[in-house]
């Protein structure tokens, strides 16, 4: 059976770091409120001339160098983003040009904070069907550009960043011991649009718009839906939470991650947490967390890793992979 195996992973965070205390100088908020309600200590903000494709390119380039592949062998680039450089063409094509990956097919995928899980599922199916062999799965965002910096209930929660995972086709036995993506599980419910959305766009206002969120309701859905889609992944693979080496959830709020882990009976030592360092980077948060835990040698070859996310749409999903 063809499997999509991780052969490289890297992240990129813009140089400019903004602490909670710095935000509190211009906004009616405090370091104490932000930390206690979300677990966030700071966020990285892209420079004014830095685009989503620049962040994506830097993470992709680092992953390519680390994995030792040739850019000319890449045949698919999928960028999960809700903050594209321009309305069209796709940010993925800008990344393709910057990399010089001239043999690749490149397109964007939009599922907000679930974007990376959706992109990994999409790429995995292209690889499993033998259409492509070597792919970049990128989550990249400049959410700082769609924040209403006068709305303290949202602007303190997000940051900019990018992460890339390289997936390559390998033949496995078709069982749980295979390396690679073992299963993915995706859901959407468009009736929940109003809980988390951007109030603009090309065919509505003609302007980019700002992020709007019913925080409490999103919080409730996040714990419920990320728990259920994790259980779905465990059941599909006939395993229990104890069998997982690392849980890598979307990093939106430490209290959501704690609540989900508690509900599922997962020990916090097995949960990768990066929200403190870069806030919610939407589609970039899972690859950034994978990169962090791989770099500090927590996630090792052969480990069973479960990723899960929820975002605007609403969309949610999970994926089980053996690293
Ligand atoms: O990526 C996926 C999507 N995002 C999420 O998953 C985020 C989901 N939601 C959350 O993380 C949380 O709901 C928040 C962090 C957004 C808010 O936490 P909360 O415990 O639900 O707080 P709240 O909205 O109930 O607000 C409590 C109070 C309010 O004051 P009153 O009405 O009780 O007087 C807010 O006005 O905190 C106030 N508040 C703030 N105070 C200081 C809201 N934002 C701030 C702020 N600083 N930045």
PDB file of N, CA, C and O in Angstrom, residues 70-129:
ATOM      1  N   UNK A  70      15.656  17.334  -4.097  1.00  0.00           N
ATOM      2  CA  UNK A  70      15.846  18.364  -5.118  1.00  0.00           C
ATOM      3  C   UNK A  70      14.502  19.044  -5.364  1.00  0.00           C
ATOM      4  O   UNK A  70      13.468  18.364  -5.467  1.00  0.00           O
ATOM      5  N   UNK A  71      14.499  20.386  -5.480  1.00  0.00           N
ATOM      6  CA  UNK A  71      13.230  21.092  -5.740  1.00  0.00           C
ATOM      7  C   UNK A  71      12.593  20.616  -7.041  1.00  0.00           C
ATOM      8  O   UNK A  71      11.367  20.659  -7.191  1.00  0.00           O
ATOM      9  N   UNK A  72      13.406  20.152  -7.968  1.00  0.00           N
ATOM     10  CA  UNK A  72      12.865  19.729  -9.269  1.00  0.00           C
ATOM     11  C   UNK A  72      12.067  18.432  -9.160  1.00  0.00           C
ATOM     12  O   UNK A  72      11.300  18.090 -10.061  1.00  0.00           O
ATOM     13  N   UNK A  73      12.240  17.700  -8.052  1.00  0.00           N
ATOM     14  CA  UNK A  73      11.486  16.454  -7.866  1.00  0.00           C
ATOM     15  C   UNK A  73      10.122  16.673  -7.194  1.00  0.00           C
ATOM     16  O   UNK A  73       9.325  15.743  -7.082  1.00  0.00           O
ATOM     17  N   UNK A  74       9.879  17.918  -6.743  1.00  0.00           N
ATOM     18  CA  UNK A  74       8.593  18.183  -6.063  1.00  0.00           C
ATOM     19  C   UNK A  74       7.494  18.231  -7.120  1.00  0.00           C
ATOM     20  O   UNK A  74       7.600  18.982  -8.091  1.00  0.00           O
ATOM     21  N   UNK A  75       6.448  17.400  -6.936  1.00  0.00           N
ATOM     22  CA  UNK A  75       5.390  17.462  -7.950  1.00  0.00           C
ATOM     23  C   UNK A  75       4.060  18.013  -7.450  1.00  0.00           C
ATOM     24  O   UNK A  75       3.121  18.146  -8.227  1.00  0.00           O
ATOM     25  N   UNK A  76       3.996  18.394  -6.179  1.00  0.00           N
ATOM     26  CA  UNK A  76       2.758  19.008  -5.676  1.00  0.00           C
ATOM     27  C   UNK A  76       3.085  19.959  -4.519  1.00  0.00           C
ATOM     28  O   UNK A  76       3.861  19.604  -3.626  1.00  0.00           O
ATOM     29  N   UNK A  77       2.488  21.165  -4.559  1.00  0.00           N
ATOM     30  CA  UNK A  77       2.633  22.122  -3.455  1.00  0.00           C
ATOM     31  C   UNK A  77       1.235  22.595  -3.081  1.00  0.00           C
ATOM     32  O   UNK A  77       0.524  23.181  -3.908  1.00  0.00           O
ATOM     33  N   UNK A  78       0.820  22.310  -1.841  1.00  0.00           N
ATOM     34  CA  UNK A  78      -0.480  22.792  -1.380  1.00  0.00           C
ATOM     35  C   UNK A  78      -0.233  23.747  -0.212  1.00  0.00           C
ATOM     36  O   UNK A  78       0.421  23.381   0.770  1.00  0.00           O
ATOM     37  N   UNK A  79      -0.731  24.968  -0.341  1.00  0.00           N
ATOM     38  CA  UNK A  79      -0.607  25.944   0.740  1.00  0.00           C
ATOM     39  C   UNK A  79      -1.979  26.132   1.381  1.00  0.00           C
ATOM     40  O   UNK A  79      -2.929  26.569   0.716  1.00  0.00           O
ATOM     41  N   UNK A  80      -2.074  25.800   2.650  1.00  0.00           N
ATOM     42  CA  UNK A  80      -3.290  26.072   3.420  1.00  0.00           C
ATOM     43  C   UNK A  80      -3.154  27.477   3.978  1.00  0.00           C
ATOM     44  O   UNK A  80      -2.223  27.750   4.745  1.00  0.00           O
ATOM     45  N   UNK A  81      -4.055  28.361   3.582  1.00  0.00           N
ATOM     46  CA  UNK A  81      -4.006  29.739   4.086  1.00  0.00           C
ATOM     47  C   UNK A  81      -5.367  30.412   3.956  1.00  0.00           C
ATOM     48  O   UNK A  81      -6.132  30.105   3.039  1.00  0.00           O
ATOM     49  N   UNK A  82      -5.644  31.321   4.883  1.00  0.00           N
ATOM     50  CA  UNK A  82      -6.822  32.197   4.773  1.00  0.00           C
ATOM     51  C   UNK A  82      -6.375  33.626   4.573  1.00  0.00           C
ATOM     52  O   UNK A  82      -7.192  34.545   4.547  1.00  0.00           O
ATOM     53  N   UNK A  83      -5.055  33.813   4.481  1.00  0.00           N
ATOM     54  CA  UNK A  83      -4.496  35.154   4.289  1.00  0.00           C
ATOM     55  C   UNK A  83      -3.555  35.123   3.079  1.00  0.00           C
ATOM     56  O   UNK A  83      -2.340  35.294   3.222  1.00  0.00           O
ATOM     57  N   UNK A  84      -4.126  34.866   1.882  1.00  0.00           N
ATOM     58  CA  UNK A  84      -3.290  34.796   0.679  1.00  0.00           C
ATOM     59  C   UNK A  84      -2.667  36.159   0.360  1.00  0.00           C
ATOM     60  O   UNK A  84      -3.177  37.189   0.790  1.00  0.00           O
ATOM     61  N   UNK A  85      -1.568  36.134  -0.401  1.00  0.00           N
ATOM     62  CA  UNK A  85      -0.910  37.396  -0.798  1.00  0.00           C
ATOM     63  C   UNK A  85      -1.902  38.314  -1.506  1.00  0.00           C
ATOM     64  O   UNK A  85      -1.974  39.511  -1.243  1.00  0.00           O
ATOM     65  N   UNK A  86      -2.628  37.748  -2.476  1.00  0.00           N
ATOM     66  CA  UNK A  86      -3.599  38.487  -3.296  1.00  0.00           C
ATOM     67  C   UNK A  86      -4.817  37.590  -3.507  1.00  0.00           C
ATOM     68  O   UNK A  86      -4.762  36.394  -3.203  1.00  0.00           O
ATOM     69  N   UNK A  87      -5.903  38.174  -4.021  1.00  0.00           N
ATOM     70  CA  UNK A  87      -7.120  37.364  -4.219  1.00  0.00           C
ATOM     71  C   UNK A  87      -6.834  36.205  -5.179  1.00  0.00           C
ATOM     72  O   UNK A  87      -7.259  35.083  -4.951  1.00  0.00           O
ATOM     73  N   UNK A  88      -6.168  36.488  -6.282  1.00  0.00           N
ATOM     74  CA  UNK A  88      -5.588  35.437  -7.106  1.00  0.00           C
ATOM     75  C   UNK A  88      -4.378  35.991  -7.808  1.00  0.00           C
ATOM     76  O   UNK A  88      -4.247  37.210  -7.917  1.00  0.00           O
ATOM     77  N   UNK A  89      -3.420  35.189  -8.270  1.00  0.00           N
ATOM     78  CA  UNK A  89      -3.408  33.731  -8.228  1.00  0.00           C
ATOM     79  C   UNK A  89      -3.053  33.187  -6.837  1.00  0.00           C
ATOM     80  O   UNK A  89      -2.778  33.943  -5.917  1.00  0.00           O
ATOM     81  N   UNK A  90      -3.059  31.870  -6.754  1.00  0.00           N
ATOM     82  CA  UNK A  90      -2.838  31.191  -5.475  1.00  0.00           C
ATOM     83  C   UNK A  90      -1.466  31.536  -4.906  1.00  0.00           C
ATOM     84  O   UNK A  90      -0.478  31.643  -5.643  1.00  0.00           O
ATOM     85  N   UNK A  91      -1.414  31.675  -3.589  1.00  0.00           N
ATOM     86  CA  UNK A  91      -0.137  31.892  -2.892  1.00  0.00           C
ATOM     87  C   UNK A  91       0.826  30.733  -3.184  1.00  0.00           C
ATOM     88  O   UNK A  91       2.035  30.920  -3.277  1.00  0.00           O
ATOM     89  N   UNK A  92       0.279  29.540  -3.364  1.00  0.00           N
ATOM     90  CA  UNK A  92       1.121  28.358  -3.652  1.00  0.00           C
ATOM     91  C   UNK A  92       1.928  28.555  -4.936  1.00  0.00           C
ATOM     92  O   UNK A  92       3.064  28.071  -5.032  1.00  0.00           O
ATOM     93  N   UNK A  93       1.356  29.263  -5.920  1.00  0.00           N
ATOM     94  CA  UNK A  93       2.117  29.466  -7.160  1.00  0.00           C
ATOM     95  C   UNK A  93       3.266  30.451  -6.934  1.00  0.00           C
ATOM     96  O   UNK A  93       4.327  30.329  -7.554  1.00  0.00           O
ATOM     97  N   UNK A  94       3.055  31.426  -6.022  1.00  0.00           N
ATOM     98  CA  UNK A  94       4.152  32.346  -5.665  1.00  0.00           C
ATOM     99  C   UNK A  94       5.267  31.559  -4.964  1.00  0.00           C
ATOM    100  O   UNK A  94       6.458  31.787  -5.212  1.00  0.00           O
ATOM    101  N   UNK A  95       4.881  30.645  -4.092  1.00  0.00           N
ATOM    102  CA  UNK A  95       5.867  29.815  -3.375  1.00  0.00           C
ATOM    103  C   UNK A  95       6.624  28.936  -4.381  1.00  0.00           C
ATOM    104  O   UNK A  95       7.852  28.810  -4.319  1.00  0.00           O
ATOM    105  N   UNK A  96       5.879  28.376  -5.318  1.00  0.00           N
ATOM    106  CA  UNK A  96       6.501  27.539  -6.360  1.00  0.00           C
ATOM    107  C   UNK A  96       7.579  28.333  -7.103  1.00  0.00           C
ATOM    108  O   UNK A  96       8.699  27.843  -7.307  1.00  0.00           O
ATOM    109  N   UNK A  97       7.232  29.576  -7.497  1.00  0.00           N
ATOM    110  CA  UNK A  97       8.188  30.408  -8.241  1.00  0.00           C
ATOM    111  C   UNK A  97       9.409  30.739  -7.388  1.00  0.00           C
ATOM    112  O   UNK A  97      10.541  30.672  -7.859  1.00  0.00           O
ATOM    113  N   UNK A  98       9.170  31.084  -6.112  1.00  0.00           N
ATOM    114  CA  UNK A  98      10.294  31.437  -5.222  1.00  0.00           C
ATOM    115  C   UNK A  98      11.219  30.243  -5.013  1.00  0.00           C
ATOM    116  O   UNK A  98      12.437  30.393  -4.905  1.00  0.00           O
ATOM    117  N   UNK A  99      10.650  29.047  -4.955  1.00  0.00           N
ATOM    118  CA  UNK A  99      11.470  27.843  -4.752  1.00  0.00           C
ATOM    119  C   UNK A  99      12.156  27.394  -6.043  1.00  0.00           C
ATOM    120  O   UNK A  99      13.163  26.685  -5.999  1.00  0.00           O
ATOM    121  N   UNK A 100      11.576  27.762  -7.183  1.00  0.00           N
ATOM    122  CA  UNK A 100      12.060  27.235  -8.461  1.00  0.00           C
ATOM    123  C   UNK A 100      11.624  25.794  -8.672  1.00  0.00           C
ATOM    124  O   UNK A 100      12.286  25.027  -9.381  1.00  0.00           O
ATOM    125  N   UNK A 101      10.473  25.449  -8.085  1.00  0.00           N
ATOM    126  CA  UNK A 101       9.960  24.074  -8.190  1.00  0.00           C
ATOM    127  C   UNK A 101       9.110  23.957  -9.458  1.00  0.00           C
ATOM    128  O   UNK A 101       7.892  23.771  -9.410  1.00  0.00           O
ATOM    129  N   UNK A 102       9.769  24.059 -10.602  1.00  0.00           N
ATOM    130  CA  UNK A 102       9.029  24.262 -11.850  1.00  0.00           C
ATOM    131  C   UNK A 102       8.245  23.033 -12.313  1.00  0.00           C
ATOM    132  O   UNK A 102       7.392  23.146 -13.181  1.00  0.00           O
ATOM    133  N   UNK A 103       8.503  21.878 -11.731  1.00  0.00           N
ATOM    134  CA  UNK A 103       7.754  20.682 -12.146  1.00  0.00           C
ATOM    135  C   UNK A 103       6.515  20.417 -11.275  1.00  0.00           C
ATOM    136  O   UNK A 103       5.837  19.408 -11.471  1.00  0.00           O
ATOM    137  N   UNK A 104       6.260  21.324 -10.320  1.00  0.00           N
ATOM    138  CA  UNK A 104       5.160  21.064  -9.376  1.00  0.00           C
ATOM    139  C   UNK A 104       3.833  21.653  -9.855  1.00  0.00           C
ATOM    140  O   UNK A 104       3.797  22.631 -10.591  1.00  0.00           O
ATOM    141  N   UNK A 105       2.743  21.034  -9.399  1.00  0.00           N
ATOM    142  CA  UNK A 105       1.405  21.616  -9.489  1.00  0.00           C
ATOM    143  C   UNK A 105       1.199  22.343  -8.168  1.00  0.00           C
ATOM    144  O   UNK A 105       1.555  21.793  -7.112  1.00  0.00           O
ATOM    145  N   UNK A 106       0.668  23.566  -8.190  1.00  0.00           N
ATOM    146  CA  UNK A 106       0.563  24.332  -6.940  1.00  0.00           C
ATOM    147  C   UNK A 106      -0.814  24.960  -6.810  1.00  0.00           C
ATOM    148  O   UNK A 106      -1.301  25.599  -7.742  1.00  0.00           O
ATOM    149  N   UNK A 107      -1.419  24.763  -5.643  1.00  0.00           N
ATOM    150  CA  UNK A 107      -2.710  25.427  -5.390  1.00  0.00           C
ATOM    151  C   UNK A 107      -2.914  25.660  -3.899  1.00  0.00           C
ATOM    152  O   UNK A 107      -2.255  25.032  -3.074  1.00  0.00           O
ATOM    153  N   UNK A 108      -3.839  26.590  -3.590  1.00  0.00           N
ATOM    154  CA  UNK A 108      -4.162  26.896  -2.196  1.00  0.00           C
ATOM    155  C   UNK A 108      -5.376  26.099  -1.738  1.00  0.00           C
ATOM    156  O   UNK A 108      -6.204  25.671  -2.564  1.00  0.00           O
ATOM    157  N   UNK A 109      -5.478  25.990  -0.433  1.00  0.00           N
ATOM    158  CA  UNK A 109      -6.625  25.320   0.156  1.00  0.00           C
ATOM    159  C   UNK A 109      -7.063  26.155   1.356  1.00  0.00           C
ATOM    160  O   UNK A 109      -6.218  26.618   2.120  1.00  0.00           O
ATOM    161  N   UNK A 110      -8.370  26.368   1.483  1.00  0.00           N
ATOM    162  CA  UNK A 110      -8.872  27.286   2.499  1.00  0.00           C
ATOM    163  C   UNK A 110      -9.796  26.564   3.462  1.00  0.00           C
ATOM    164  O   UNK A 110     -10.917  26.233   3.099  1.00  0.00           O
ATOM    165  N   UNK A 111      -9.321  26.265   4.658  1.00  0.00           N
ATOM    166  CA  UNK A 111     -10.192  25.705   5.693  1.00  0.00           C
ATOM    167  C   UNK A 111      -9.839  26.348   7.031  1.00  0.00           C
ATOM    168  O   UNK A 111      -9.987  25.749   8.086  1.00  0.00           O
ATOM    169  N   UNK A 112      -9.352  27.574   6.968  1.00  0.00           N
ATOM    170  CA  UNK A 112      -8.977  28.387   8.127  1.00  0.00           C
ATOM    171  C   UNK A 112      -8.056  27.570   9.059  1.00  0.00           C
ATOM    172  O   UNK A 112      -7.086  27.000   8.590  1.00  0.00           O
ATOM    173  N   UNK A 113      -8.386  27.504  10.351  1.00  0.00           N
ATOM    174  CA  UNK A 113      -7.444  26.860  11.290  1.00  0.00           C
ATOM    175  C   UNK A 113      -7.344  25.350  11.078  1.00  0.00           C
ATOM    176  O   UNK A 113      -6.399  24.720  11.562  1.00  0.00           O
ATOM    177  N   UNK A 114      -8.305  24.750  10.373  1.00  0.00           N
ATOM    178  CA  UNK A 114      -8.206  23.313  10.051  1.00  0.00           C
ATOM    179  C   UNK A 114      -7.438  23.106   8.753  1.00  0.00           C
ATOM    180  O   UNK A 114      -7.312  21.974   8.273  1.00  0.00           O
ATOM    181  N   UNK A 115      -6.944  24.185   8.156  1.00  0.00           N
ATOM    182  CA  UNK A 115      -6.352  24.121   6.819  1.00  0.00           C
ATOM    183  C   UNK A 115      -5.247  23.097   6.671  1.00  0.00           C
ATOM    184  O   UNK A 115      -5.185  22.382   5.665  1.00  0.00           O
ATOM    185  N   UNK A 116      -4.372  23.010   7.667  1.00  0.00           N
ATOM    186  CA  UNK A 116      -3.261  22.068   7.530  1.00  0.00           C
ATOM    187  C   UNK A 116      -3.759  20.620   7.521  1.00  0.00           C
ATOM    188  O   UNK A 116      -3.268  19.793   6.745  1.00  0.00           O
ATOM    189  N   UNK A 117      -4.739  20.304   8.360  1.00  0.00           N
ATOM    190  CA  UNK A 117      -5.281  18.926   8.391  1.00  0.00           C
ATOM    191  C   UNK A 117      -5.957  18.619   7.052  1.00  0.00           C
ATOM    192  O   UNK A 117      -5.767  17.537   6.477  1.00  0.00           O
ATOM    193  N   UNK A 118      -6.724  19.587   6.531  1.00  0.00           N
ATOM    194  CA  UNK A 118      -7.368  19.403   5.231  1.00  0.00           C
ATOM    195  C   UNK A 118      -6.313  19.225   4.125  1.00  0.00           C
ATOM    196  O   UNK A 118      -6.470  18.396   3.224  1.00  0.00           O
ATOM    197  N   UNK A 119      -5.248  20.031   4.193  1.00  0.00           N
ATOM    198  CA  UNK A 119      -4.209  19.959   3.149  1.00  0.00           C
ATOM    199  C   UNK A 119      -3.482  18.616   3.220  1.00  0.00           C
ATOM    200  O   UNK A 119      -3.181  18.001   2.187  1.00  0.00           O
ATOM    201  N   UNK A 120      -3.202  18.157   4.445  1.00  0.00           N
ATOM    202  CA  UNK A 120      -2.520  16.874   4.575  1.00  0.00           C
ATOM    203  C   UNK A 120      -3.399  15.735   4.035  1.00  0.00           C
ATOM    204  O   UNK A 120      -2.916  14.827   3.351  1.00  0.00           O
ATOM    205  N   UNK A 121      -4.700  15.809   4.322  1.00  0.00           N
ATOM    206  CA  UNK A 121      -5.626  14.787   3.811  1.00  0.00           C
ATOM    207  C   UNK A 121      -5.653  14.813   2.286  1.00  0.00           C
ATOM    208  O   UNK A 121      -5.639  13.762   1.625  1.00  0.00           O
ATOM    209  N   UNK A 122      -5.679  16.011   1.703  1.00  0.00           N
ATOM    210  CA  UNK A 122      -5.737  16.160   0.241  1.00  0.00           C
ATOM    211  C   UNK A 122      -4.482  15.571  -0.403  1.00  0.00           C
ATOM    212  O   UNK A 122      -4.558  14.776  -1.349  1.00  0.00           O
ATOM    213  N   UNK A 123      -3.340  15.982   0.128  1.00  0.00           N
ATOM    214  CA  UNK A 123      -2.067  15.503  -0.430  1.00  0.00           C
ATOM    215  C   UNK A 123      -1.953  13.992  -0.255  1.00  0.00           C
ATOM    216  O   UNK A 123      -1.519  13.280  -1.179  1.00  0.00           O
ATOM    217  N   UNK A 124      -2.350  13.496   0.913  1.00  0.00           N
ATOM    218  CA  UNK A 124      -2.265  12.048   1.157  1.00  0.00           C
ATOM    219  C   UNK A 124      -3.072  11.281   0.107  1.00  0.00           C
ATOM    220  O   UNK A 124      -2.623  10.253  -0.403  1.00  0.00           O
ATOM    221  N   UNK A 125      -4.255  11.805  -0.230  1.00  0.00           N
ATOM    222  CA  UNK A 125      -5.068  11.099  -1.236  1.00  0.00           C
ATOM    223  C   UNK A 125      -4.453  11.169  -2.630  1.00  0.00           C
ATOM    224  O   UNK A 125      -4.542  10.204  -3.389  1.00  0.00           O
ATOM    225  N   UNK A 126      -3.812  12.285  -2.977  1.00  0.00           N
ATOM    226  CA  UNK A 126      -3.095  12.373  -4.265  1.00  0.00           C
ATOM    227  C   UNK A 126      -1.952  11.354  -4.298  1.00  0.00           C
ATOM    228  O   UNK A 126      -1.707  10.714  -5.316  1.00  0.00           O
ATOM    229  N   UNK A 127      -1.243  11.225  -3.185  1.00  0.00           N
ATOM    230  CA  UNK A 127      -0.106  10.286  -3.146  1.00  0.00           C
ATOM    231  C   UNK A 127      -0.610   8.844  -3.176  1.00  0.00           C
ATOM    232  O   UNK A 127      -0.104   8.008  -3.931  1.00  0.00           O
ATOM    233  N   UNK A 128      -1.645   8.574  -2.366  1.00  0.00           N
ATOM    234  CA  UNK A 128      -2.171   7.193  -2.319  1.00  0.00           C
ATOM    235  C   UNK A 128      -2.710   6.745  -3.675  1.00  0.00           C
ATOM    236  O   UNK A 128      -2.626   5.573  -4.035  1.00  0.00           O
ATOM    237  N   UNK A 129      -3.262   7.707  -4.435  1.00  0.00           N
ATOM    238  CA  UNK A 129      -3.830   7.338  -5.739  1.00  0.00           C
ATOM    239  C   UNK A 129      -2.760   7.262  -6.838  1.00  0.00           C
ATOM    240  O   UNK A 129      -3.093   7.092  -8.010  1.00  0.00           O
TER     241      UNK A 129
END
